[in-house]
Coordinates of N, CA and C in Angstrom, one line a residue:
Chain O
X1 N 11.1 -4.4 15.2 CA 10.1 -4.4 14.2 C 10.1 -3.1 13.4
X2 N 9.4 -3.5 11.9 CA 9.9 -2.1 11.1 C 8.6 -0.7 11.9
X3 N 8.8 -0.1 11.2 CA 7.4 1.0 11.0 C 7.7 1.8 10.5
X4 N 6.8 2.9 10.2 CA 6.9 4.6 9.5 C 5.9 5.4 9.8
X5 N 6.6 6.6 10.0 CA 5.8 7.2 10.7 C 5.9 9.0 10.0
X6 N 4.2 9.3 8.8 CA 4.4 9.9 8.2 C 3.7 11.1 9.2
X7 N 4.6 12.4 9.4 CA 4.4 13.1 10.5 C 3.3 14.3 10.0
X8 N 3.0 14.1 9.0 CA 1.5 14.9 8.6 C 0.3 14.1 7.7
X9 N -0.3 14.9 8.8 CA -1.9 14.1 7.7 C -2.5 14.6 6.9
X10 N -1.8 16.3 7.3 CA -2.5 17.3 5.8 C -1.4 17.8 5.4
X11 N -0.9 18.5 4.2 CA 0.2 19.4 3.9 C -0.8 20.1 2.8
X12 N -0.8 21.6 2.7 CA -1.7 22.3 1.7 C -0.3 23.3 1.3
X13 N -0.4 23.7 0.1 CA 0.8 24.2 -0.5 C -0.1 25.1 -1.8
X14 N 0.0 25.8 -2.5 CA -0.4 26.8 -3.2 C 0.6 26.4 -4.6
X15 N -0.4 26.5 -6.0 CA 0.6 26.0 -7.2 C 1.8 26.3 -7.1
X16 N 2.9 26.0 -7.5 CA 4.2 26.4 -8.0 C 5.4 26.6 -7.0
X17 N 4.2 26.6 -5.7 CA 5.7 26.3 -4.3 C 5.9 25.0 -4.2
X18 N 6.9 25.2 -3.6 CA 7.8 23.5 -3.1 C 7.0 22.9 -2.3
X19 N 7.1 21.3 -2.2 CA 6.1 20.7 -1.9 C 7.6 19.6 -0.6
X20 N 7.0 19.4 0.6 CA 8.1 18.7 1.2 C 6.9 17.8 2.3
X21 N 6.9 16.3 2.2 CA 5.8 15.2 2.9 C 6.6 14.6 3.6
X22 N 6.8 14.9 4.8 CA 7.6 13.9 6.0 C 7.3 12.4 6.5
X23 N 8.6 11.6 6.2 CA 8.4 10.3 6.7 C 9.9 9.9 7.7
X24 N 9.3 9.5 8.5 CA 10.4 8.4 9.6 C 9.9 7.1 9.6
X25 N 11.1 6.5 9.6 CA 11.0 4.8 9.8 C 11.5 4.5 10.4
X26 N 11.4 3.2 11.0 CA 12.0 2.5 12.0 C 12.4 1.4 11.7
X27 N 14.2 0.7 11.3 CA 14.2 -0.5 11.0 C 15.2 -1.1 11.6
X28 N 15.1 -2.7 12.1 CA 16.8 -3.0 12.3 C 17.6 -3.1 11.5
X29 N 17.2 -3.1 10.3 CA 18.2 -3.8 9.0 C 17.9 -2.7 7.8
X30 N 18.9 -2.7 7.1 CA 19.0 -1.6 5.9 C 17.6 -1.6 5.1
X31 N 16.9 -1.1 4.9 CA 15.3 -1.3 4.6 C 15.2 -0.7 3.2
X32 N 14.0 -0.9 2.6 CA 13.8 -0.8 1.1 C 12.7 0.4 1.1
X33 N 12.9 1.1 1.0 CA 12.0 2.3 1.2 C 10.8 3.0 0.1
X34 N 10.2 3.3 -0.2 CA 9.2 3.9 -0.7 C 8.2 4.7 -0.9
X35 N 8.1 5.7 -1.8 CA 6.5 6.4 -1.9 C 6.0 5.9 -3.1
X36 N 4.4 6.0 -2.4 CA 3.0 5.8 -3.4 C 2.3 7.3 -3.3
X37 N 1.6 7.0 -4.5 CA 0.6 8.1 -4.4 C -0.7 7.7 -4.7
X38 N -1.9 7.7 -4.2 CA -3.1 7.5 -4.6 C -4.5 8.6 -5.0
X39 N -4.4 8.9 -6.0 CA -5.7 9.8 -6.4 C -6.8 9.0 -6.1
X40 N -7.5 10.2 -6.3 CA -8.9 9.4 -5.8 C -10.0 8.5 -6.6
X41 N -10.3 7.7 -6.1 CA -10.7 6.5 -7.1 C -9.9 6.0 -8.2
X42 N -8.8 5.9 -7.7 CA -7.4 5.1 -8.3 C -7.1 3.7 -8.0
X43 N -6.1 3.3 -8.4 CA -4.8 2.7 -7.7 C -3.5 3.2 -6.8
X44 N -3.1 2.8 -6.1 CA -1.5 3.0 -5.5 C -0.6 3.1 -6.9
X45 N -0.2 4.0 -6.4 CA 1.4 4.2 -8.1 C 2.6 4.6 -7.0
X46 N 3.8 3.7 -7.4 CA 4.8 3.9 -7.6 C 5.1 5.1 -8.1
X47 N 5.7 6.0 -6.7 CA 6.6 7.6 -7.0 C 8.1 7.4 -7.4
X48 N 8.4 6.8 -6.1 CA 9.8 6.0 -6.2 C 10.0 5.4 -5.3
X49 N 11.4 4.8 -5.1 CA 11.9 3.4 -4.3 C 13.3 3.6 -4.0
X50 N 13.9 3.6 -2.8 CA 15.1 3.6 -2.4 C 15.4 2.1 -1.9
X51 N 16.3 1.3 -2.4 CA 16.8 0.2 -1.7 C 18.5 0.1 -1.9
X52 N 19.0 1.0 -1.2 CA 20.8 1.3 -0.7 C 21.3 1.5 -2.1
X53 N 21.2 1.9 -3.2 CA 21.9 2.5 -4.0 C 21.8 4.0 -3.4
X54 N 21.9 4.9 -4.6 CA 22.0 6.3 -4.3 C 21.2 6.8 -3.6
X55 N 21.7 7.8 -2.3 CA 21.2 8.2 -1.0 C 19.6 9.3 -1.6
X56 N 19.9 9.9 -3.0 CA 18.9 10.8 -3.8 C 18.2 10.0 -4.8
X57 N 17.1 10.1 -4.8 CA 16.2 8.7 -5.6 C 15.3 9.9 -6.1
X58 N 15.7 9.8 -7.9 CA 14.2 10.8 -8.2 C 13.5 10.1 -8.5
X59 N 12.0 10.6 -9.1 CA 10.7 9.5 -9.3 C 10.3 10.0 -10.0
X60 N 8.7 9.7 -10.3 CA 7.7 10.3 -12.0 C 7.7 11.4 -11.1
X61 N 6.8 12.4 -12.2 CA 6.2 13.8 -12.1 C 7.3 14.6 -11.2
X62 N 8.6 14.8 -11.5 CA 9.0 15.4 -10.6 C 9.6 15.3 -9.1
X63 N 9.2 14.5 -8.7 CA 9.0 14.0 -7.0 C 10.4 13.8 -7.2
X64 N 11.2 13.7 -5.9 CA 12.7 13.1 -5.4 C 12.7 13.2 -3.7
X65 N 13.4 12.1 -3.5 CA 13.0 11.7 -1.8 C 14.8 11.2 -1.3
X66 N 15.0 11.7 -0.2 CA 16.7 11.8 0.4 C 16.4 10.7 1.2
X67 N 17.1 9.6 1.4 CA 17.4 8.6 2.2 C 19.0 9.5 3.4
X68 N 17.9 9.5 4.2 CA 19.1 10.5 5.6 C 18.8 9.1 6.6
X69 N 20.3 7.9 6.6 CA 20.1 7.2 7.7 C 20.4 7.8 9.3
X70 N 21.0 8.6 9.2 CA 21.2 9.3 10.2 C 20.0 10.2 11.3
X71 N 19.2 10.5 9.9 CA 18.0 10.7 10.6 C 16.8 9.8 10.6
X72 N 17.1 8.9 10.3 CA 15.7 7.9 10.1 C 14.7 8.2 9.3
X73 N 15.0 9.1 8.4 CA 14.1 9.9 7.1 C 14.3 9.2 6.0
X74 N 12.8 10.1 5.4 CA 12.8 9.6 3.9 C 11.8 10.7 3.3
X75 N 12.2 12.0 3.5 CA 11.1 12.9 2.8 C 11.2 13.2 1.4
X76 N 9.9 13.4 1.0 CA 9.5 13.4 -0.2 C 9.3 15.2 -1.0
X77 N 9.8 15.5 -1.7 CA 10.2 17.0 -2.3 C 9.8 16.9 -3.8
X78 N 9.4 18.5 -3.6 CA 9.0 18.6 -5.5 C 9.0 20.1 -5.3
X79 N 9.9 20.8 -6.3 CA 10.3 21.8 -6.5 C 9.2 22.7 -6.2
X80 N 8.5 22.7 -7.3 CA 6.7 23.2 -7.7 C 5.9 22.4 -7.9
X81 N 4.7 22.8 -7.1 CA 3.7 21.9 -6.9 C 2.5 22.2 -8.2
X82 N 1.9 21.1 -9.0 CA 0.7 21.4 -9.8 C -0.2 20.7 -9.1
X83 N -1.6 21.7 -9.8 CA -3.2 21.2 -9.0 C -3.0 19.6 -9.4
X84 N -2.6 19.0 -10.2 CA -2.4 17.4 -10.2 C -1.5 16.7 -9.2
X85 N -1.2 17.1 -8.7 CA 0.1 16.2 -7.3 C -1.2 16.3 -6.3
X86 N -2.5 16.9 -6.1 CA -3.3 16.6 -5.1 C -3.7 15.6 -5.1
X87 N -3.4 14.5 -4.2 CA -3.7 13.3 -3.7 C -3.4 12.9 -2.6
X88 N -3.3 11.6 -1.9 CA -3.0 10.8 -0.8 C -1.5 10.4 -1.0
X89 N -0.9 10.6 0.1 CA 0.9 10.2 -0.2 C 1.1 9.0 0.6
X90 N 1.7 8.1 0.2 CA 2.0 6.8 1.4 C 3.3 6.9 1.3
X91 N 4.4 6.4 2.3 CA 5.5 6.7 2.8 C 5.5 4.7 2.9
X92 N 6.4 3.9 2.7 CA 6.2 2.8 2.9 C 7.6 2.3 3.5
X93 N 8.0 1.2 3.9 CA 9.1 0.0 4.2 C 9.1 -0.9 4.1
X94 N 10.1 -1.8 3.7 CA 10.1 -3.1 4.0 C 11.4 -3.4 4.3
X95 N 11.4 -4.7 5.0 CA 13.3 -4.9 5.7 C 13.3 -6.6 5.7
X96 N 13.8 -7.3 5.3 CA 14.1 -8.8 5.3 C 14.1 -9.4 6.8
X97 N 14.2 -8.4 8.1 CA 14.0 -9.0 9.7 C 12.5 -9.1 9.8
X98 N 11.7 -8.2 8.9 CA 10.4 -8.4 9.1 C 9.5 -9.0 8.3
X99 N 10.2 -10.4 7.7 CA 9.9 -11.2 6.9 C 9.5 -10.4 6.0
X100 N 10.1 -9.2 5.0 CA 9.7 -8.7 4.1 C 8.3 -8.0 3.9
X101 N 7.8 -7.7 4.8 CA 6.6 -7.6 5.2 C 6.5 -5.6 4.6
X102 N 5.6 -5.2 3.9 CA 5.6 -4.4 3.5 C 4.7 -2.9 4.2
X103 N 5.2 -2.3 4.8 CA 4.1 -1.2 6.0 C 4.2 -0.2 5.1
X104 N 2.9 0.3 5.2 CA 2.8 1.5 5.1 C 2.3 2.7 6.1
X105 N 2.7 3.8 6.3 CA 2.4 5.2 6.7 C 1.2 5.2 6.7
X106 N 0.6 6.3 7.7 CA -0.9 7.0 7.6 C -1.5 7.1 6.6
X107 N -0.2 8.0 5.7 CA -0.9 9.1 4.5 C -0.6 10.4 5.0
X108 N -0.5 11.0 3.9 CA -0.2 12.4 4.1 C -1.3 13.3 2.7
X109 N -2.1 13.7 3.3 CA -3.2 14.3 2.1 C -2.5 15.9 1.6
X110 N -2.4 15.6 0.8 CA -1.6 17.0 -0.2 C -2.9 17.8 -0.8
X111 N -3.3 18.9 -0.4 CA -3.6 20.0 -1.1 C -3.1 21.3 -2.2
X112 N -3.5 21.2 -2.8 CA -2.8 22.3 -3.7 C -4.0 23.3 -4.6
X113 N -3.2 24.5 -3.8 CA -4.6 26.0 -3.8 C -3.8 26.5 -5.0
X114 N -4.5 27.4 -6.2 CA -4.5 27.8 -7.3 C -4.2 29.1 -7.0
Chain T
X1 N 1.5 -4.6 -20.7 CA 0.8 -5.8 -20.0 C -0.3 -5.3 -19.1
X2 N -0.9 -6.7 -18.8 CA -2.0 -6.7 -17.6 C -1.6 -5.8 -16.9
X3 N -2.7 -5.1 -15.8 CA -2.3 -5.0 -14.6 C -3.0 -5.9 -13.8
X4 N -3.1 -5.7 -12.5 CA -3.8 -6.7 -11.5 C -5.0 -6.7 -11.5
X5 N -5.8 -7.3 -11.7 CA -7.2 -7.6 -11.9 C -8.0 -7.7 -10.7
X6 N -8.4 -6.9 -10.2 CA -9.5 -7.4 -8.9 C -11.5 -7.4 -9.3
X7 N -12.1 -8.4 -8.7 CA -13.4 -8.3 -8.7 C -14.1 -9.1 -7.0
X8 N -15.2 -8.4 -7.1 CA -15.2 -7.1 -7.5 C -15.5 -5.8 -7.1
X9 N -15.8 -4.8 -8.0 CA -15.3 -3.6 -7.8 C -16.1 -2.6 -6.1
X10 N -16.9 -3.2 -6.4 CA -17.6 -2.8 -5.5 C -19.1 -3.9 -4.7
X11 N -19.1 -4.5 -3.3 CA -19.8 -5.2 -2.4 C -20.4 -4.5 -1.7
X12 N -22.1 -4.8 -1.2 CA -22.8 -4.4 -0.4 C -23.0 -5.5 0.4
X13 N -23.2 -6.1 1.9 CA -23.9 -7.2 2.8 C -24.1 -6.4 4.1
X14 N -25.3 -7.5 4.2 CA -25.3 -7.3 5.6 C -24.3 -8.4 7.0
X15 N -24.5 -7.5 8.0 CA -23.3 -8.3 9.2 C -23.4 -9.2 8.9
X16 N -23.1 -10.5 9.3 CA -22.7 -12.0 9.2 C -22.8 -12.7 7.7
X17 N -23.2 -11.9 7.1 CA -22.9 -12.9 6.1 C -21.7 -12.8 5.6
X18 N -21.0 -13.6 3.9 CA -20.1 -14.2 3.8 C -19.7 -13.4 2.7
X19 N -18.9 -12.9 2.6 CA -18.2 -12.2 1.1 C -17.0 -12.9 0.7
X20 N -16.6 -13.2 -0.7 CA -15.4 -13.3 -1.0 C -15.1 -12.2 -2.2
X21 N -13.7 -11.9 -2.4 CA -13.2 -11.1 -3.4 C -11.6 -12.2 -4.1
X22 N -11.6 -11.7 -5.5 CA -11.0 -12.4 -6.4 C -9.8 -11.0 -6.8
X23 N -8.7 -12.1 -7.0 CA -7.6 -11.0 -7.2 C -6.5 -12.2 -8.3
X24 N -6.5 -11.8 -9.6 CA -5.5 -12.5 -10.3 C -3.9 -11.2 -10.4
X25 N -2.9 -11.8 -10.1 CA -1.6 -10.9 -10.4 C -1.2 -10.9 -11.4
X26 N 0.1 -9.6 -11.9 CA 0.4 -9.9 -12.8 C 1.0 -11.2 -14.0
X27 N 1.3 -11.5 -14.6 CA 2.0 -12.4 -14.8 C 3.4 -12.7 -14.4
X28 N 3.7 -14.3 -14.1 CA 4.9 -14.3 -13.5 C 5.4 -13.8 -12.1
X29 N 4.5 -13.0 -11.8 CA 4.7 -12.6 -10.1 C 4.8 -13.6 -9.3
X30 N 5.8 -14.0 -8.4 CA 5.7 -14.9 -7.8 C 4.7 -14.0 -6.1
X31 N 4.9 -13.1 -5.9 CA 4.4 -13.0 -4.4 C 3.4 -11.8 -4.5
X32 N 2.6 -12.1 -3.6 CA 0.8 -11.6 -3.5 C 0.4 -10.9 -2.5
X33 N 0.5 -9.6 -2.6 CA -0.4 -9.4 -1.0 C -2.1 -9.2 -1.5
X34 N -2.4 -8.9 -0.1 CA -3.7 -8.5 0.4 C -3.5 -7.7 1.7
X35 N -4.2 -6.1 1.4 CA -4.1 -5.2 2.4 C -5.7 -4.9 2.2
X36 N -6.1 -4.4 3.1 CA -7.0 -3.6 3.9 C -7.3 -2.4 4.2
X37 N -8.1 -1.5 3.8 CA -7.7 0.2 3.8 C -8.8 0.8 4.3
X38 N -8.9 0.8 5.4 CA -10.0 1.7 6.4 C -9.9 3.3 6.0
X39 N -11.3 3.8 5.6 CA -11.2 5.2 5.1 C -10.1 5.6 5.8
X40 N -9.5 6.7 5.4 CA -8.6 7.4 6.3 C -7.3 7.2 6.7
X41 N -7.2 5.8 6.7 CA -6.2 5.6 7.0 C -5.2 4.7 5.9
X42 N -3.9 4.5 6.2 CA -2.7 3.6 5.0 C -3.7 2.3 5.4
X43 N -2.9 1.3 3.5 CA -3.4 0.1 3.6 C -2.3 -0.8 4.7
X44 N -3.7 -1.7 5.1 CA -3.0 -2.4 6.3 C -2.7 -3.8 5.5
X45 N -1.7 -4.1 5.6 CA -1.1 -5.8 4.9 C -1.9 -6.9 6.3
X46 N -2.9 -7.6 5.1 CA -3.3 -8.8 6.0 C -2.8 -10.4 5.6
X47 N -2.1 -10.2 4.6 CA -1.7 -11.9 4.3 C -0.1 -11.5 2.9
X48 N 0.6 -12.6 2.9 CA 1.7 -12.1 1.9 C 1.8 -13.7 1.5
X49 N 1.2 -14.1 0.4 CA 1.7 -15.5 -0.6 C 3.1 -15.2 -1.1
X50 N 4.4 -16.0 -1.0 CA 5.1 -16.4 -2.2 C 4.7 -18.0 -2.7
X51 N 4.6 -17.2 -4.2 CA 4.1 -18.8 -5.1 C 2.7 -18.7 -4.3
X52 N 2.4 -20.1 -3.8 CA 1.2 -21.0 -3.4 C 1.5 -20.8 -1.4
X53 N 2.4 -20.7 -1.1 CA 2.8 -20.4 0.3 C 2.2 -19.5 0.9
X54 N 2.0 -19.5 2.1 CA 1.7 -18.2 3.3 C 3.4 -17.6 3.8
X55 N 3.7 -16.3 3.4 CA 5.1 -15.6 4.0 C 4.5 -15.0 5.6
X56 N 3.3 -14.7 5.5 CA 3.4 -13.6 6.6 C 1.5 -13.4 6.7
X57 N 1.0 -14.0 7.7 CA -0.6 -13.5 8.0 C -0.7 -13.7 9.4
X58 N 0.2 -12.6 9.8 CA 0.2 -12.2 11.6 C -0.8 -11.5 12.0
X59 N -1.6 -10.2 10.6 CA -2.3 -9.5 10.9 C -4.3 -9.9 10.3
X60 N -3.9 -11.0 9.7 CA -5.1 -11.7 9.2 C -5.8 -12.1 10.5
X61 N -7.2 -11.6 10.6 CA -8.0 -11.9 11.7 C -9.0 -13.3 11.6
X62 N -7.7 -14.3 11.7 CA -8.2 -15.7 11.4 C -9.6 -16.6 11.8
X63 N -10.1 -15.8 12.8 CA -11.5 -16.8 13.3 C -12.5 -16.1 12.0
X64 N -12.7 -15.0 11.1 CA -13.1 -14.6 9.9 C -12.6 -14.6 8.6
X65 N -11.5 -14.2 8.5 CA -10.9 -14.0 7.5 C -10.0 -15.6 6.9
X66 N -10.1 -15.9 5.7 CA -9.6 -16.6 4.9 C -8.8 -16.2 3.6
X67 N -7.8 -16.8 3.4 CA -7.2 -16.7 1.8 C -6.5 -17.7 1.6
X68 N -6.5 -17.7 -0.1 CA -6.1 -18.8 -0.6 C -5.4 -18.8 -1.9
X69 N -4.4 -19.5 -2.6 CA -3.8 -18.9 -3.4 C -3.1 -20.5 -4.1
X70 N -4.1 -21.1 -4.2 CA -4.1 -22.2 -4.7 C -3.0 -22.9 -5.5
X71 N -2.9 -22.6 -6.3 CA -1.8 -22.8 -7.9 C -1.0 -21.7 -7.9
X72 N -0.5 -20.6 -7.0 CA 0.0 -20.0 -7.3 C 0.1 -18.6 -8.1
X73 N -1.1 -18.6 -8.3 CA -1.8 -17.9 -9.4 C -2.5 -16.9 -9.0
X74 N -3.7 -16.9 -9.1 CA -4.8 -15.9 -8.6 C -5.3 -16.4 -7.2
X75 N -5.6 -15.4 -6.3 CA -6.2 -15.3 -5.2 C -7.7 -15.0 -4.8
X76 N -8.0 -16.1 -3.5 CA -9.3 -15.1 -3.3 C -9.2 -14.9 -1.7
X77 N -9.8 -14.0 -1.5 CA -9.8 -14.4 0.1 C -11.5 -13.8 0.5
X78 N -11.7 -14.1 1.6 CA -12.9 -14.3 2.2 C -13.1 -14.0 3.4
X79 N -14.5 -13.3 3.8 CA -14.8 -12.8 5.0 C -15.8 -13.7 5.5
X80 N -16.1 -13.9 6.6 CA -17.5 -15.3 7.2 C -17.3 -15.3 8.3
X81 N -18.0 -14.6 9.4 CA -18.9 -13.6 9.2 C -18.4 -12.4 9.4
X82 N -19.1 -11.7 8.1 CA -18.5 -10.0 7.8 C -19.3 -9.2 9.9
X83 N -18.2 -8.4 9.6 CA -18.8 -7.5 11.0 C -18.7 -6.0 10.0
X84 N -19.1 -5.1 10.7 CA -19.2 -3.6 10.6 C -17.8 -3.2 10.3
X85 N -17.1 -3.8 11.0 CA -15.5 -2.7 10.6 C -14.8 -3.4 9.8
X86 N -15.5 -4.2 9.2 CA -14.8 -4.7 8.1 C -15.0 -4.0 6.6
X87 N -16.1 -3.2 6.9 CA -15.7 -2.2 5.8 C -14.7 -1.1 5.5
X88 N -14.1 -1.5 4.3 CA -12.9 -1.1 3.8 C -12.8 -1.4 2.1
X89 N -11.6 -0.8 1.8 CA -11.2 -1.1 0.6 C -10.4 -2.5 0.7
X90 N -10.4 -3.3 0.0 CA -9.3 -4.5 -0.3 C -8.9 -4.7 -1.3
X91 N -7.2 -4.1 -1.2 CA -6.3 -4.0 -2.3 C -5.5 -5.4 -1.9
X92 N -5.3 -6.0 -3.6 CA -4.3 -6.6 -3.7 C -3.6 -6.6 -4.7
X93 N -2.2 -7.0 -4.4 CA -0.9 -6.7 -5.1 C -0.4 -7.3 -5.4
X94 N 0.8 -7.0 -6.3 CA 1.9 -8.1 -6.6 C 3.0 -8.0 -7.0
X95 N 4.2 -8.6 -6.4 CA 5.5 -7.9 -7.2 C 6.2 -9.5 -7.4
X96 N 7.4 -9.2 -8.6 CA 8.1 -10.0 -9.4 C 8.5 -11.3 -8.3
X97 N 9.1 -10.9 -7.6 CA 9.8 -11.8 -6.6 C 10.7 -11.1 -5.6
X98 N 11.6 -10.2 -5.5 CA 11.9 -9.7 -4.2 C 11.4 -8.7 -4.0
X99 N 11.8 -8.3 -2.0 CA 11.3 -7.0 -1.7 C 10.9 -5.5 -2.4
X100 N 12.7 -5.8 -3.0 CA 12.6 -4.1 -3.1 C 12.2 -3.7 -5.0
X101 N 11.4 -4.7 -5.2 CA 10.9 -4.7 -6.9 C 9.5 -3.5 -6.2
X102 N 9.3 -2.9 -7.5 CA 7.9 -2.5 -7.5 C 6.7 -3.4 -7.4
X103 N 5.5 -2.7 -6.3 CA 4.1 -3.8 -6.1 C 3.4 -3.2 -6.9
X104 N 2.8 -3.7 -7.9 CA 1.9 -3.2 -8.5 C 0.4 -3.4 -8.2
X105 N -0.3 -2.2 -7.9 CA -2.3 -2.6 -7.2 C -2.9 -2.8 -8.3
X106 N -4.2 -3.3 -7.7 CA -5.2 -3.6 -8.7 C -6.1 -2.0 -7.9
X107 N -7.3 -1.6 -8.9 CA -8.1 -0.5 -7.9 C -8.5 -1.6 -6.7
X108 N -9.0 -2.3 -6.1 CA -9.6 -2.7 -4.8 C -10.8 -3.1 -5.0
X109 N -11.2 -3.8 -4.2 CA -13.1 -3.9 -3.9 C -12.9 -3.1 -2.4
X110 N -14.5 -2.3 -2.5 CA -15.0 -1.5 -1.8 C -16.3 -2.5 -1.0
X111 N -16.1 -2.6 -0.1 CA -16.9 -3.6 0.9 C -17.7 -2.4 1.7
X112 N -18.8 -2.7 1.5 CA -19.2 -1.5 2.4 C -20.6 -3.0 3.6
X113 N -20.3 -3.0 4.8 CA -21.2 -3.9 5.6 C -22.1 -3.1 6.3
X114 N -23.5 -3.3 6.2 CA -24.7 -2.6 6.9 C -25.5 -3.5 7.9

């Protein structure tokens, strides 16, 4: 069975440093990968999506996320961070063994100090 | 275009009684979720329509919970009888037709049960 398992629940970062949100997954089958981001009193938005093309997947605002099968990763990176990237980060999966069934991560709450 | 349309935006009840929420997708979408999002924590997937079909409602807590997705179209699903931890956000989604397309959310109804 799939899962993800996003290994922080806080990350706090100061403007203009690099920003790095850890995710592991678990799948039997080559899986379709994903980050959301959710501000508050929003919607979920599409950061970006890995499904077996290029192992480096960049996305809006900067964000880019490495598909490492070797490590069961999928973290999520941004050079410099702005007071706007503060929000809720979801790490997602989905895999065709798990009837396509779509999981998401904890969340990973991004802070960003001025 | 549209986005996903949810109503509505925000529910108040008390325990046992009956709520429903309304979720129309985008256009042409053939498949539908409905997740559940307990403060704090990622949304949890409780049912996945393709078309008019049930793909996946392993985590739908059936002796309460109902959904329906009639024509294919817009959805509603339903709580009877609401309990306390059923307050949550309920997002629902929709992507074109396969896995690894983008899901696009509606904001959610906010259920709050006292």
């Amino acid at each position: 069975a799939q899962s993800v398992t996003q290994l922080d629940s806080h990350v706090s970062v100061s403007e203009g440093t690099p920003v790095l949100l850890r995710c592991n997954y678990s799948s039997s089958y080559s899986p379709s990968l994903f980050w959301y981001v959710q501000h508050p009193n929003k919607g979920l938005q599409l950061l970006l999506k890995y499904t077996s093309a290029a192992t480096l997947v960049k996305g809006i605002n900067g964000f880019e996320a490495e598909f490492k099968k070797s490590e069961t990763s999928f973290h999520l990176t941004k050079p410099s961070a702005h007071m706007s990237d503060a929000a809720e980060y979801f790490c997602v999966v989905s895999d065709p063994t798990g009837g396509f069934k779509t999981i998401f991560g904890a969340g990973t709450r991004l802070f960003v100090k001025a | 275009e549209a986005g996903v349309a949810q109503s509505p935006r925000y529910k108040i009840i008390e325990k046992r009684q009956s709520v429903a929420f309304w979720c129309n997708p985008i256009s042409g979408h053939a498949t539908l979720y409905w997740y559940q999002q307990i403060l704090g924590q990622g949304p949890k997937l409780l049912i996945q329509f393709q078309n008019n079909g049930v793909v996946d409602d392993s985590q739908l807590p059936k002796d309460r919970f109902s959904a329906e997705r009639l024509k294919g179209v817009d959805s509603t699903l339903k709580i009877q009888p609401a309990k306390l931890e059923d307050s949550a956000v309920y997002l629902c989604a929709s992507t074109l037709d396969r896995v690894d397309t983008e899901a696009f959310f509606g904001q959610g109804t906010r259920l709050t049960v006292v």
